PDB file of C-alpha atoms and ligand atoms in Angstrom:
ATOM      1  CA  MET C 153     122.083 -57.416 142.014  1.00 92.00           C
ATOM      2  CA  PRO C 154     118.780 -59.228 141.408  1.00 97.00           C
ATOM      3  CA  LYS C 155     116.592 -57.874 138.621  1.00 98.00           C
ATOM      4  CA  ARG C 156     113.739 -55.881 140.153  1.00 98.00           C
ATOM      5  CA  ILE C 157     110.395 -57.098 138.812  1.00 98.00           C
ATOM      6  CA  ILE C 158     106.707 -56.324 139.237  1.00 99.00           C
ATOM      7  CA  PHE C 159     104.093 -58.765 137.957  1.00 99.00           C
ATOM      8  CA  ASP C 160     100.881 -57.595 136.337  1.00 99.00           C
ATOM      9  CA  THR C 161      98.961 -60.809 136.609  1.00 99.00           C
ATOM     10  CA  ASP C 162      95.608 -62.662 136.490  1.00 98.00           C
ATOM     11  CA  PRO C 163      96.363 -65.703 138.725  1.00 98.00           C
ATOM     12  CA  GLY C 164      95.466 -68.225 137.148  1.00 97.00           C
ATOM     13  CA  ILE C 165      97.300 -71.519 137.306  1.00 98.00           C
ATOM     14  CA  ASP C 166     100.294 -70.646 135.147  1.00 98.00           C
ATOM     15  CA  ASP C 167     100.499 -67.164 136.719  1.00 98.00           C
ATOM     16  CA  ALA C 168     100.761 -68.820 140.142  1.00 98.00           C
ATOM     17  CA  CYS C 169     103.527 -71.081 138.812  1.00 98.00           C
ATOM     18  CA  ALA C 170     105.360 -68.032 137.448  1.00 98.00           C
ATOM     19  CA  ILE C 171     105.113 -66.238 140.805  1.00 98.00           C
ATOM     20  CA  LEU C 172     106.474 -69.322 142.615  1.00 98.00           C
ATOM     21  CA  LEU C 173     109.289 -69.646 140.070  1.00 98.00           C
ATOM     22  CA  ALA C 174     110.218 -66.007 140.668  1.00 98.00           C
ATOM     23  CA  LEU C 175     110.261 -66.573 144.444  1.00 98.00           C
ATOM     24  CA  ALA C 176     112.554 -69.560 143.881  1.00 97.00           C
ATOM     25  CA  SER C 177     114.960 -67.568 141.691  1.00 98.00           C
ATOM     26  CA  PRO C 178     117.571 -65.384 143.410  1.00 97.00           C
ATOM     27  CA  GLU C 179     118.242 -63.631 140.116  1.00 98.00           C
ATOM     28  CA  VAL C 180     114.983 -61.669 140.514  1.00 98.00           C
ATOM     29  CA  SER C 181     113.407 -59.650 143.306  1.00 98.00           C
ATOM     30  CA  VAL C 182     109.593 -59.509 143.233  1.00 98.00           C
ATOM     31  CA  GLU C 183     108.501 -56.016 144.324  1.00 98.00           C
ATOM     32  CA  GLY C 184     104.782 -56.315 143.834  1.00 98.00           C
ATOM     33  CA  LEU C 185     101.854 -58.064 142.218  1.00 98.00           C
ATOM     34  CA  SER C 186      99.363 -55.844 140.409  1.00 98.00           C
ATOM     35  CA  VAL C 187      96.256 -57.883 139.710  1.00 99.00           C
ATOM     36  CA  VAL C 188      94.036 -57.705 136.635  1.00 98.00           C
ATOM     37  CA  HIS C 189      90.879 -59.489 135.417  1.00 98.00           C
ATOM     38  CA  GLY C 190      91.423 -62.414 133.056  1.00 98.00           C
ATOM     39  CA  ASN C 191      91.655 -66.076 133.989  1.00 98.00           C
ATOM     40  CA  CYS C 192      89.151 -65.345 136.753  1.00 98.00           C
ATOM     41  CA  SER C 193      87.454 -62.301 138.277  1.00 98.00           C
ATOM     42  CA  LEU C 194      89.582 -59.505 139.715  1.00 98.00           C
ATOM     43  CA  GLU C 195      88.311 -60.388 143.197  1.00 98.00           C
ATOM     44  CA  GLN C 196      89.206 -64.060 142.851  1.00 98.00           C
ATOM     45  CA  ALA C 197      92.552 -63.296 141.202  1.00 98.00           C
ATOM     46  CA  THR C 198      93.437 -60.932 144.069  1.00 98.00           C
ATOM     47  CA  THR C 199      92.602 -63.599 146.654  1.00 98.00           C
ATOM     48  CA  ASN C 200      94.680 -66.094 144.675  1.00 98.00           C
ATOM     49  CA  ALA C 201      97.653 -63.733 144.510  1.00 98.00           C
ATOM     50  CA  LEU C 202      97.575 -63.250 148.293  1.00 98.00           C
ATOM     51  CA  SER C 203      97.166 -66.986 148.954  1.00 98.00           C
ATOM     52  CA  VAL C 204     100.033 -68.001 146.670  1.00 98.00           C
ATOM     53  CA  LEU C 205     102.382 -65.502 148.324  1.00 98.00           C
ATOM     54  CA  GLU C 206     101.408 -66.835 151.775  1.00 97.00           C
ATOM     55  CA  LEU C 207     101.973 -70.401 150.573  1.00 97.00           C
ATOM     56  CA  ALA C 208     105.560 -69.439 149.747  1.00 96.00           C
ATOM     57  CA  ASN C 209     106.116 -67.358 152.876  1.00 95.00           C
ATOM     58  CA  ALA C 210     106.232 -64.193 150.797  1.00 97.00           C
ATOM     59  CA  ALA C 211     103.289 -62.247 152.217  1.00 96.00           C
ATOM     60  CA  ARG C 212     105.644 -59.268 152.580  1.00 97.00           C
ATOM     61  CA  ILE C 213     105.218 -58.601 148.836  1.00 98.00           C
ATOM     62  CA  PRO C 214     102.487 -55.992 148.214  1.00 98.00           C
ATOM     63  CA  VAL C 215      99.404 -56.974 146.209  1.00 98.00           C
ATOM     64  CA  VAL C 216      97.264 -54.286 144.552  1.00 98.00           C
ATOM     65  CA  LYS C 217      93.939 -54.583 142.741  1.00 98.00           C
ATOM     66  CA  GLY C 218      93.587 -53.174 139.242  1.00 98.00           C
ATOM     67  CA  CYS C 219      90.914 -53.232 136.575  1.00 98.00           C
ATOM     68  CA  GLU C 220      88.066 -55.722 136.561  1.00 98.00           C
ATOM     69  CA  LEU C 221      86.977 -55.110 132.957  1.00 98.00           C
ATOM     70  CA  PRO C 222      88.694 -54.640 129.570  1.00 98.00           C
ATOM     71  CA  LEU C 223      88.873 -51.138 128.046  1.00 98.00           C
ATOM     72  CA  VAL C 224      86.230 -51.766 125.377  1.00 98.00           C
ATOM     73  CA  GLN C 225      85.529 -55.497 125.005  1.00 98.00           C
ATOM     74  CA  PRO C 226      83.008 -57.310 127.233  1.00 97.00           C
ATOM     75  CA  SER C 227      84.422 -59.304 130.145  1.00 97.00           C
ATOM     76  CA  LEU C 228      85.830 -62.723 129.219  1.00 97.00           C
ATOM     77  CA  LEU C 229      87.039 -65.097 131.945  1.00 97.00           C
ATOM     78  CA  ALA C 230      88.462 -68.622 131.615  1.00 96.00           C
ATOM     79  CA  PRO C 231      86.845 -70.992 134.170  1.00 95.00           C
ATOM     80  CA  GLU C 232      87.084 -73.869 131.701  1.00 96.00           C
ATOM     81  CA  THR C 233      90.880 -73.448 131.684  1.00 96.00           C
ATOM     82  CA  HIS C 234      91.691 -72.479 135.265  1.00 96.00           C
ATOM     83  CA  GLY C 235      88.632 -73.721 137.194  1.00 96.00           C
ATOM     84  CA  ASP C 236      86.058 -71.758 139.180  1.00 95.00           C
ATOM     85  CA  THR C 237      88.653 -70.630 141.738  1.00 97.00           C
ATOM     86  CA  GLY C 238      91.280 -69.860 139.104  1.00 98.00           C
ATOM     87  CA  LEU C 239      93.717 -72.358 140.674  1.00 98.00           C
ATOM     88  CA  GLY C 240      92.379 -75.641 139.311  1.00 98.00           C
ATOM     89  CA  TYR C 241      92.068 -78.385 141.937  1.00 98.00           C
ATOM     90  CA  ALA C 242      94.436 -76.667 144.367  1.00 97.00           C
ATOM     91  CA  LYS C 243      92.979 -75.693 147.723  1.00 96.00           C
ATOM     92  CA  LEU C 244      94.676 -72.876 149.630  1.00 97.00           C
ATOM     93  CA  PRO C 245      93.573 -71.364 152.948  1.00 95.00           C
ATOM     94  CA  SER C 246      91.850 -67.981 152.677  1.00 96.00           C
ATOM     95  CA  PRO C 247      94.610 -65.382 152.854  1.00 97.00           C
ATOM     96  CA  ARG C 248      95.310 -63.778 156.218  1.00 97.00           C
ATOM     97  CA  THR C 249      96.952 -60.750 154.561  1.00 95.00           C
ATOM     98  CA  GLY C 250      95.023 -58.180 152.535  1.00 97.00           C
ATOM     99  CA  HIS C 251      95.794 -56.240 149.394  1.00 98.00           C
ATOM    100  CA  ILE C 252      96.969 -52.659 149.861  1.00 98.00           C
ATOM    101  CA  ALA C 253      94.397 -49.957 149.207  1.00 97.00           C
ATOM    102  CA  GLN C 254      96.293 -48.236 146.368  1.00 98.00           C
ATOM    103  CA  HIS C 255      94.923 -48.925 142.873  1.00 98.00           C
ATOM    104  CA  ALA C 256      97.250 -51.006 140.703  1.00 98.00           C
ATOM    105  CA  ILE C 257      97.577 -48.229 138.137  1.00 98.00           C
ATOM    106  CA  ASP C 258      98.799 -45.771 140.784  1.00 98.00           C
ATOM    107  CA  PHE C 259     101.067 -48.439 142.304  1.00 98.00           C
ATOM    108  CA  LEU C 260     102.687 -49.195 138.949  1.00 98.00           C
ATOM    109  CA  ILE C 261     103.241 -45.499 138.196  1.00 99.00           C
ATOM    110  CA  GLU C 262     104.647 -44.766 141.663  1.00 98.00           C
ATOM    111  CA  LYS C 263     107.058 -47.733 141.682  1.00 98.00           C
ATOM    112  CA  ILE C 264     108.273 -47.194 138.110  1.00 98.00           C
ATOM    113  CA  LEU C 265     108.835 -43.441 138.480  1.00 98.00           C
ATOM    114  CA  ALA C 266     110.583 -43.937 141.849  1.00 98.00           C
ATOM    115  CA  SER C 267     113.266 -46.130 140.230  1.00 98.00           C
ATOM    116  CA  PRO C 268     113.860 -44.957 136.683  1.00 98.00           C
ATOM    117  CA  GLY C 269     115.475 -47.604 134.484  1.00 98.00           C
ATOM    118  CA  GLU C 270     115.307 -50.298 137.165  1.00 98.00           C
ATOM    119  CA  ILE C 271     111.894 -51.979 137.019  1.00 98.00           C
ATOM    120  CA  THR C 272     111.080 -54.878 134.704  1.00 98.00           C
ATOM    121  CA  LEU C 273     107.335 -55.348 134.307  1.00 98.00           C
ATOM    122  CA  LEU C 274     106.222 -58.964 133.808  1.00 98.00           C
ATOM    123  CA  ALA C 275     102.843 -58.554 132.063  1.00 99.00           C
ATOM    124  CA  ILE C 276     101.275 -62.010 132.150  1.00 99.00           C
ATOM    125  CA  GLY C 277      97.575 -61.134 131.960  1.00 98.00           C
ATOM    126  CA  PRO C 278      95.376 -58.891 129.818  1.00 99.00           C
ATOM    127  CA  LEU C 279      97.094 -55.491 129.478  1.00 99.00           C
ATOM    128  CA  THR C 280      94.292 -53.281 130.852  1.00 99.00           C
ATOM    129  CA  ASN C 281      96.234 -52.034 133.921  1.00 99.00           C
ATOM    130  CA  VAL C 282      99.418 -51.404 131.939  1.00 99.00           C
ATOM    131  CA  ALA C 283      97.637 -49.523 129.158  1.00 99.00           C
ATOM    132  CA  LEU C 284      95.830 -47.234 131.608  1.00 98.00           C
ATOM    133  CA  ALA C 285      99.039 -46.622 133.560  1.00 98.00           C
ATOM    134  CA  ILE C 286     100.665 -45.462 130.308  1.00 98.00           C
ATOM    135  CA  ARG C 287      97.711 -43.178 129.520  1.00 98.00           C
ATOM    136  CA  GLN C 288      97.580 -41.767 133.075  1.00 98.00           C
ATOM    137  CA  GLU C 289     101.350 -41.174 133.308  1.00 98.00           C
ATOM    138  CA  PRO C 290     103.190 -41.277 129.953  1.00 98.00           C
ATOM    139  CA  ARG C 291     106.509 -40.721 131.777  1.00 98.00           C
ATOM    140  CA  ILE C 292     106.546 -44.404 132.728  1.00 98.00           C
ATOM    141  CA  VAL C 293     107.390 -45.200 129.091  1.00 98.00           C
ATOM    142  CA  GLN C 294     110.858 -43.714 129.526  1.00 98.00           C
ATOM    143  CA  ALA C 295     111.199 -44.818 133.163  1.00 98.00           C
ATOM    144  CA  LEU C 296     110.491 -48.544 132.661  1.00 98.00           C
ATOM    145  CA  LYS C 297     113.602 -50.703 132.115  1.00 98.00           C
ATOM    146  CA  GLU C 298     111.615 -53.163 130.013  1.00 98.00           C
ATOM    147  CA  ILE C 299     108.332 -55.032 129.814  1.00 98.00           C
ATOM    148  CA  ILE C 300     108.171 -58.761 129.182  1.00 99.00           C
ATOM    149  CA  ILE C 301     104.727 -59.649 127.833  1.00 99.00           C
ATOM    150  CA  MET C 302     103.300 -63.158 127.763  1.00 99.00           C
ATOM    151  CA  GLY C 303     100.895 -62.830 124.876  1.00 98.00           C
ATOM    152  CA  GLY C 304     100.182 -63.078 121.204  1.00 98.00           C
ATOM    153  CA  ALA C 305     100.451 -65.794 118.579  1.00 98.00           C
ATOM    154  CA  LEU C 306     102.437 -64.958 115.447  1.00 98.00           C
ATOM    155  CA  ARG C 307     102.988 -68.097 113.332  1.00 98.00           C
ATOM    156  CA  TYR C 308     100.935 -70.215 115.746  1.00 97.00           C
ATOM    157  CA  GLU C 309      97.177 -70.692 116.069  1.00 97.00           C
ATOM    158  CA  GLY C 310      95.233 -68.928 118.770  1.00 97.00           C
ATOM    159  CA  ASN C 311      94.182 -70.492 122.071  1.00 97.00           C
ATOM    160  CA  THR C 312      91.021 -68.407 122.451  1.00 97.00           C
ATOM    161  CA  THR C 313      89.899 -67.860 118.876  1.00 98.00           C
ATOM    162  CA  ALA C 314      91.312 -69.535 115.784  1.00 97.00           C
ATOM    163  CA  LEU C 315      93.879 -66.737 115.591  1.00 98.00           C
ATOM    164  CA  ALA C 316      94.050 -64.884 118.915  1.00 98.00           C
ATOM    165  CA  GLU C 317      95.799 -65.640 122.212  1.00 98.00           C
ATOM    166  CA  PHE C 318      93.839 -65.135 125.465  1.00 98.00           C
ATOM    167  CA  ASN C 319      95.590 -62.109 127.075  1.00 98.00           C
ATOM    168  CA  THR C 320      95.526 -60.229 123.774  1.00 98.00           C
ATOM    169  CA  TYR C 321      91.998 -61.243 122.792  1.00 98.00           C
ATOM    170  CA  VAL C 322      90.519 -60.306 126.187  1.00 98.00           C
ATOM    171  CA  ASP C 323      91.772 -56.716 125.828  1.00 98.00           C
ATOM    172  CA  PRO C 324      93.130 -56.050 122.307  1.00 98.00           C
ATOM    173  CA  HIS C 325      92.767 -52.263 122.694  1.00 98.00           C
ATOM    174  CA  ALA C 326      95.005 -52.324 125.759  1.00 99.00           C
ATOM    175  CA  ALA C 327      97.513 -54.462 123.890  1.00 98.00           C
ATOM    176  CA  HIS C 328      97.474 -51.961 121.008  1.00 98.00           C
ATOM    177  CA  ILE C 329      98.337 -49.123 123.402  1.00 98.00           C
ATOM    178  CA  VAL C 330     101.163 -51.053 125.062  1.00 98.00           C
ATOM    179  CA  TYR C 331     102.623 -52.428 121.817  1.00 98.00           C
ATOM    180  CA  HIS C 332     102.943 -48.917 120.360  1.00 98.00           C
ATOM    181  CA  ALA C 333     103.903 -46.935 123.482  1.00 98.00           C
ATOM    182  CA  GLY C 334     107.662 -47.067 122.840  1.00 98.00           C
ATOM    183  CA  ILE C 335     108.566 -49.200 125.868  1.00 98.00           C
ATOM    184  CA  PRO C 336     111.320 -51.829 125.312  1.00 98.00           C
ATOM    185  CA  VAL C 337     109.099 -54.891 124.861  1.00 98.00           C
ATOM    186  CA  THR C 338     109.989 -58.582 124.790  1.00 98.00           C
ATOM    187  CA  LEU C 339     106.984 -60.551 123.531  1.00 99.00           C
ATOM    188  CA  VAL C 340     106.668 -64.194 124.601  1.00 99.00           C
ATOM    189  CA  PRO C 341     103.953 -65.598 122.291  1.00 99.00           C
ATOM    190  CA  LEU C 342     102.297 -69.004 121.995  1.00 98.00           C
ATOM    191  CA  ASP C 343     104.867 -69.771 119.272  1.00 98.00           C
ATOM    192  CA  VAL C 344     107.341 -70.506 122.098  1.00 98.00           C
ATOM    193  CA  THR C 345     105.108 -71.200 125.085  1.00 98.00           C
ATOM    194  CA  TYR C 346     103.302 -74.055 123.330  1.00 98.00           C
ATOM    195  CA  GLN C 347     106.659 -75.826 123.058  1.00 98.00           C
ATOM    196  CA  CYS C 348     106.856 -75.764 126.883  1.00 98.00           C
ATOM    197  CA  VAL C 349     104.612 -78.627 127.988  1.00 98.00           C
ATOM    198  CA  LEU C 350     104.771 -79.727 131.645  1.00 98.00           C
ATOM    199  CA  THR C 351     103.988 -83.465 131.594  1.00 98.00           C
ATOM    200  CA  GLN C 352     102.682 -85.818 134.273  1.00 97.00           C
ATOM    201  CA  ASP C 353     106.198 -87.277 134.475  1.00 98.00           C
ATOM    202  CA  ASP C 354     107.553 -83.783 135.175  1.00 98.00           C
ATOM    203  CA  VAL C 355     104.988 -83.363 137.975  1.00 97.00           C
ATOM    204  CA  ARG C 356     105.888 -86.780 139.398  1.00 96.00           C
ATOM    205  CA  ARG C 357     109.532 -85.623 139.371  1.00 95.00           C
ATOM    206  CA  LEU C 358     108.499 -82.363 141.060  1.00 95.00           C
ATOM    207  CA  GLN C 359     106.743 -84.294 143.823  1.00 94.00           C
ATOM    208  CA  GLU C 360     109.858 -86.254 144.701  1.00 94.00           C
ATOM    209  CA  VAL C 361     110.214 -83.260 147.035  1.00 93.00           C
ATOM    210  CA  GLU C 362     107.148 -83.353 149.261  1.00 92.00           C
ATOM    211  CA  SER C 363     106.032 -79.883 150.244  1.00 94.00           C
ATOM    212  CA  PRO C 364     102.851 -77.774 150.276  1.00 95.00           C
ATOM    213  CA  ILE C 365     104.287 -75.965 147.263  1.00 96.00           C
ATOM    214  CA  THR C 366     104.911 -79.028 145.112  1.00 96.00           C
ATOM    215  CA  LYS C 367     101.478 -80.330 146.179  1.00 96.00           C
ATOM    216  CA  PHE C 368      99.942 -77.002 145.108  1.00 97.00           C
ATOM    217  CA  VAL C 369     101.599 -77.136 141.672  1.00 98.00           C
ATOM    218  CA  ALA C 370     100.502 -80.764 141.212  1.00 97.00           C
ATOM    219  CA  ASP C 371      96.882 -80.028 142.183  1.00 98.00           C
ATOM    220  CA  ALA C 372      96.667 -76.836 140.138  1.00 98.00           C
ATOM    221  CA  THR C 373      98.225 -78.313 137.002  1.00 98.00           C
ATOM    222  CA  ARG C 374      96.119 -81.508 137.196  1.00 98.00           C
ATOM    223  CA  PHE C 375      93.060 -79.389 136.264  1.00 97.00           C
ATOM    224  CA  TYR C 376      95.113 -77.535 133.625  1.00 97.00           C
ATOM    225  CA  MET C 377      96.184 -80.863 132.065  1.00 98.00           C
ATOM    226  CA  GLU C 378      92.577 -82.022 131.832  1.00 97.00           C
ATOM    227  CA  PHE C 379      91.751 -78.798 129.952  1.00 96.00           C
ATOM    228  CA  HIS C 380      94.683 -79.200 127.549  1.00 96.00           C
ATOM    229  CA  ASP C 381      93.778 -82.819 126.892  1.00 96.00           C
ATOM    230  CA  GLU C 382      90.075 -82.151 126.339  1.00 95.00           C
ATOM    231  CA  PHE C 383      90.361 -78.992 124.240  1.00 93.00           C
ATOM    232  CA  GLN C 384      93.741 -79.335 122.508  1.00 94.00           C
ATOM    233  CA  LYS C 385      94.704 -83.043 122.812  1.00 96.00           C
ATOM    234  CA  ILE C 386      97.948 -82.051 124.540  1.00 95.00           C
ATOM    235  CA  ASP C 387      99.499 -84.590 126.949  1.00 96.00           C
ATOM    236  CA  GLY C 388     100.379 -82.216 129.762  1.00 97.00           C
ATOM    237  CA  CYS C 389      99.877 -78.469 130.205  1.00 98.00           C
ATOM    238  CA  VAL C 390     101.456 -75.432 128.592  1.00 98.00           C
ATOM    239  CA  ILE C 391     103.082 -73.251 131.258  1.00 98.00           C
ATOM    240  CA  ASN C 392     103.048 -69.927 129.410  1.00 98.00           C
ATOM    241  CA  ASP C 393     103.691 -67.432 132.226  1.00 98.00           C
ATOM    242  CA  PRO C 394     106.646 -69.225 133.881  1.00 98.00           C
ATOM    243  CA  LEU C 395     108.510 -69.075 130.555  1.00 98.00           C
ATOM    244  CA  ALA C 396     107.991 -65.311 130.347  1.00 98.00           C
ATOM    245  CA  LEU C 397     109.363 -64.963 133.895  1.00 98.00           C
ATOM    246  CA  ALA C 398     112.317 -67.257 133.187  1.00 98.00           C
ATOM    247  CA  LEU C 399     113.388 -64.993 130.306  1.00 98.00           C
ATOM    248  CA  ALA C 400     113.846 -62.184 132.840  1.00 98.00           C
ATOM    249  CA  PHE C 401     116.884 -64.021 134.200  1.00 98.00           C
ATOM    250  CA  ALA C 402     117.685 -66.680 131.587  1.00 98.00           C
ATOM    251  CA  PRO C 403     117.093 -64.968 128.237  1.00 98.00           C
ATOM    252  CA  GLU C 404     119.384 -67.488 126.582  1.00 98.00           C
ATOM    253  CA  LEU C 405     116.555 -70.032 126.767  1.00 98.00           C
ATOM    254  CA  CYS C 406     115.048 -68.403 123.669  1.00 98.00           C
ATOM    255  CA  THR C 407     116.135 -66.913 120.373  1.00 98.00           C
ATOM    256  CA  TYR C 408     114.644 -63.606 119.307  1.00 98.00           C
ATOM    257  CA  ARG C 409     114.017 -61.247 116.419  1.00 98.00           C
ATOM    258  CA  ASP C 410     113.292 -57.530 116.509  1.00 98.00           C
ATOM    259  CA  LEU C 411     110.076 -57.152 114.531  1.00 98.00           C
ATOM    260  CA  PRO C 412     107.276 -54.702 113.775  1.00 98.00           C
ATOM    261  CA  VAL C 413     104.246 -56.220 115.538  1.00 98.00           C
ATOM    262  CA  ASP C 414     100.665 -54.997 115.574  1.00 98.00           C
ATOM    263  CA  VAL C 415      97.387 -56.285 116.998  1.00 98.00           C
ATOM    264  CA  ASP C 416      94.080 -56.314 115.118  1.00 98.00           C
ATOM    265  CA  ILE C 417      91.398 -54.149 116.761  1.00 98.00           C
ATOM    266  CA  SER C 418      89.194 -53.900 113.691  1.00 97.00           C
ATOM    267  CA  GLY C 419      86.581 -56.078 115.354  1.00 95.00           C
ATOM    268  CA  GLY C 420      86.162 -58.846 112.811  1.00 95.00           C
ATOM    269  CA  ILE C 421      87.190 -62.492 112.763  1.00 97.00           C
ATOM    270  CA  CYS C 422      90.841 -61.466 113.361  1.00 98.00           C
ATOM    271  CA  MET C 423      90.095 -59.431 116.509  1.00 98.00           C
ATOM    272  CA  GLY C 424      93.065 -59.662 118.916  1.00 98.00           C
ATOM    273  CA  LYS C 425      95.315 -61.384 116.361  1.00 98.00           C
ATOM    274  CA  THR C 426      98.960 -60.306 116.724  1.00 98.00           C
ATOM    275  CA  VAL C 427     100.626 -59.703 113.374  1.00 98.00           C
ATOM    276  CA  ALA C 428     104.423 -59.706 112.942  1.00 98.00           C
ATOM    277  CA  ASP C 429     105.686 -58.277 109.641  1.00 98.00           C
ATOM    278  CA  PHE C 430     108.539 -60.773 109.209  1.00 98.00           C
ATOM    279  CA  TYR C 431     109.569 -59.386 105.801  1.00 98.00           C
ATOM    280  CA  ASN C 432     108.795 -55.760 106.770  1.00 97.00           C
ATOM    281  CA  TYR C 433     106.511 -55.144 103.822  1.00 98.00           C
ATOM    282  CA  GLY C 434     105.200 -52.151 105.762  1.00 97.00           C
ATOM    283  CA  LYS C 435     108.689 -50.624 106.033  1.00 98.00           C
ATOM    284  CA  LYS C 436     108.063 -49.889 109.719  1.00 97.00           C
ATOM    285  CA  PRO C 437     110.691 -49.958 112.499  1.00 98.00           C
ATOM    286  CA  ALA C 438     110.615 -52.896 114.903  1.00 98.00           C
ATOM    287  CA  ASN C 439     108.587 -52.079 118.020  1.00 98.00           C
ATOM    288  CA  MET C 440     109.509 -55.186 119.976  1.00 98.00           C
ATOM    289  CA  ARG C 441     111.799 -58.152 120.434  1.00 98.00           C
ATOM    290  CA  VAL C 442     109.912 -61.406 119.888  1.00 98.00           C
ATOM    291  CA  ALA C 443     110.886 -64.813 121.269  1.00 98.00           C
ATOM    292  CA  LEU C 444     110.614 -67.234 118.351  1.00 98.00           C
ATOM    293  CA  ASP C 445     112.296 -70.438 119.533  1.00 98.00           C
ATOM    294  CA  VAL C 446     112.972 -71.975 122.926  1.00 98.00           C
ATOM    295  CA  ARG C 447     115.055 -74.730 124.557  1.00 98.00           C
ATOM    296  CA  ALA C 448     111.834 -76.133 125.977  1.00 98.00           C
ATOM    297  CA  ARG C 449     113.156 -79.111 127.940  1.00 98.00           C
ATOM    298  CA  ASP C 450     115.923 -77.025 129.471  1.00 98.00           C
ATOM    299  CA  PHE C 451     113.242 -74.588 130.632  1.00 98.00           C
ATOM    300  CA  ILE C 452     110.966 -77.319 132.016  1.00 98.00           C
ATOM    301  CA  ASP C 453     113.933 -78.838 133.904  1.00 98.00           C
ATOM    302  CA  LEU C 454     114.739 -75.381 135.322  1.00 98.00           C
ATOM    303  CA  PHE C 455     111.110 -74.959 136.418  1.00 98.00           C
ATOM    304  CA  VAL C 456     110.976 -78.365 138.143  1.00 97.00           C
ATOM    305  CA  GLU C 457     114.315 -77.904 139.927  1.00 96.00           C
ATOM    306  CA  ARG C 458     113.506 -74.375 141.121  1.00 97.00           C
ATOM    307  CA  ILE C 459     110.014 -75.250 142.408  1.00 96.00           C
ATOM    308  CA  GLN C 460     111.520 -78.242 144.248  1.00 94.00           C
ATOM    309  CA  SER C 461     113.988 -75.867 145.860  1.00 93.00           C
ATOM    310  CA  LEU C 462     111.351 -73.507 147.281  1.00 92.00           C
ATOM    311  CA  ALA C 463     111.351 -73.795 151.063  1.00 61.00           C
ATOM    312  CA  PRO C 464     108.011 -75.272 152.172  1.00 59.00           C
ATOM    313  CA  SER C 465     105.812 -72.931 154.186  1.00 49.00           C
ATOM    314  CA  PRO C 466     105.771 -73.684 157.960  1.00 49.00           C
ATOM    315  CA  LYS C 467     102.879 -75.818 159.198  1.00 48.00           C
ATOM    316  CA  LEU C 468     100.019 -73.275 159.281  1.00 46.00           C
TER     317      LEU C 468
HETATM  318  O1  LIG X  91      97.196 -67.341 126.664  1.00 58.01           O
HETATM  319  C1  LIG X  91      97.856 -67.692 127.858  1.00 58.01           C
HETATM  320  C2  LIG X  91      97.820 -66.547 128.813  1.00 58.01           C
HETATM  321  O2  LIG X  91      96.462 -66.197 129.134  1.00 58.01           O
HETATM  322  C3  LIG X  91      98.467 -66.881 130.152  1.00 58.01           C
HETATM  323  O3  LIG X  91      98.978 -65.715 130.731  1.00 58.01           O
HETATM  324  C4  LIG X  91      97.309 -67.397 130.959  1.00 58.01           C
HETATM  325  O4  LIG X  91      97.527 -67.269 132.358  1.00 58.01           O
HETATM  326  C5  LIG X  91      96.216 -66.464 130.518  1.00 58.01           C
HETATM  327  O5  LIG X  91      96.314 -65.258 131.281  1.00 58.01           O
HETATM  328 CA1  LIG X  92      98.217 -65.103 132.980  1.00 58.01          CA
END
């Protein structure tokens, strides 16, 4: 039986790649995309979610709009990283399908409570929707099978401030709620995602299969590579969200430790910094499983092969 997943996502270039990887992986069944502010505005991210699903002939999957602002922090988007459209240089037709009217928070609660113990939530954007769903309906804590969170930086520098990772920094208060709710959490931090660099050679390999989907990934990641080169002198681009998704069906790609993890919401220079107590000085129980090492090239090869395998959409 495929693992039933729902994305909470801010598409976003690497979010789009994660959604395509999920659609190319029979081990998972995508049951919905709940959209949140982050890489781009909620409106733009919702359009992107619909367009990416249509690109992959998956418009049957429901898309719901969530929150457009963090709980407390001011809005922070990432046009320098994902481009003004949120999808880099990729150009997709305006979506023919629409999002469903239900708010993402209500959608998440309804789907999770309807299938206790069966839904895996892939949280690959700021955690605003997830935090409010927990506050609105605490029963989802027991009903969720697990939540895999792309976020945080433990023994690695930040990608948004010197210390903080984007999803966590954008809404640290939401992260604090989710980290301490009692849900089985797997955290996929920059410590592992920054080992997963998609290079130009990998994209050339990907494009040995000509299709609208491989063209999309090439165009979207070309912008992403320019950002990584200019801001971080990385030769390629870090595909954070696809790694989080891959761990839903190939957990053996990483090694893990159960650790007590917190997030700084004190508002100073460390705002949004995720802190893992590796030696448990605080004598607290572990509240999550953290991915600490990864077979990066095995993952990149998996990503390339799966995206190549996605059936191209019919000529529109
Ligand atoms: O820090 C990387 C994360 O922030 C990724 O999920 C990326 O898409 C952005 O949302
Ligand atoms: Ca994301």
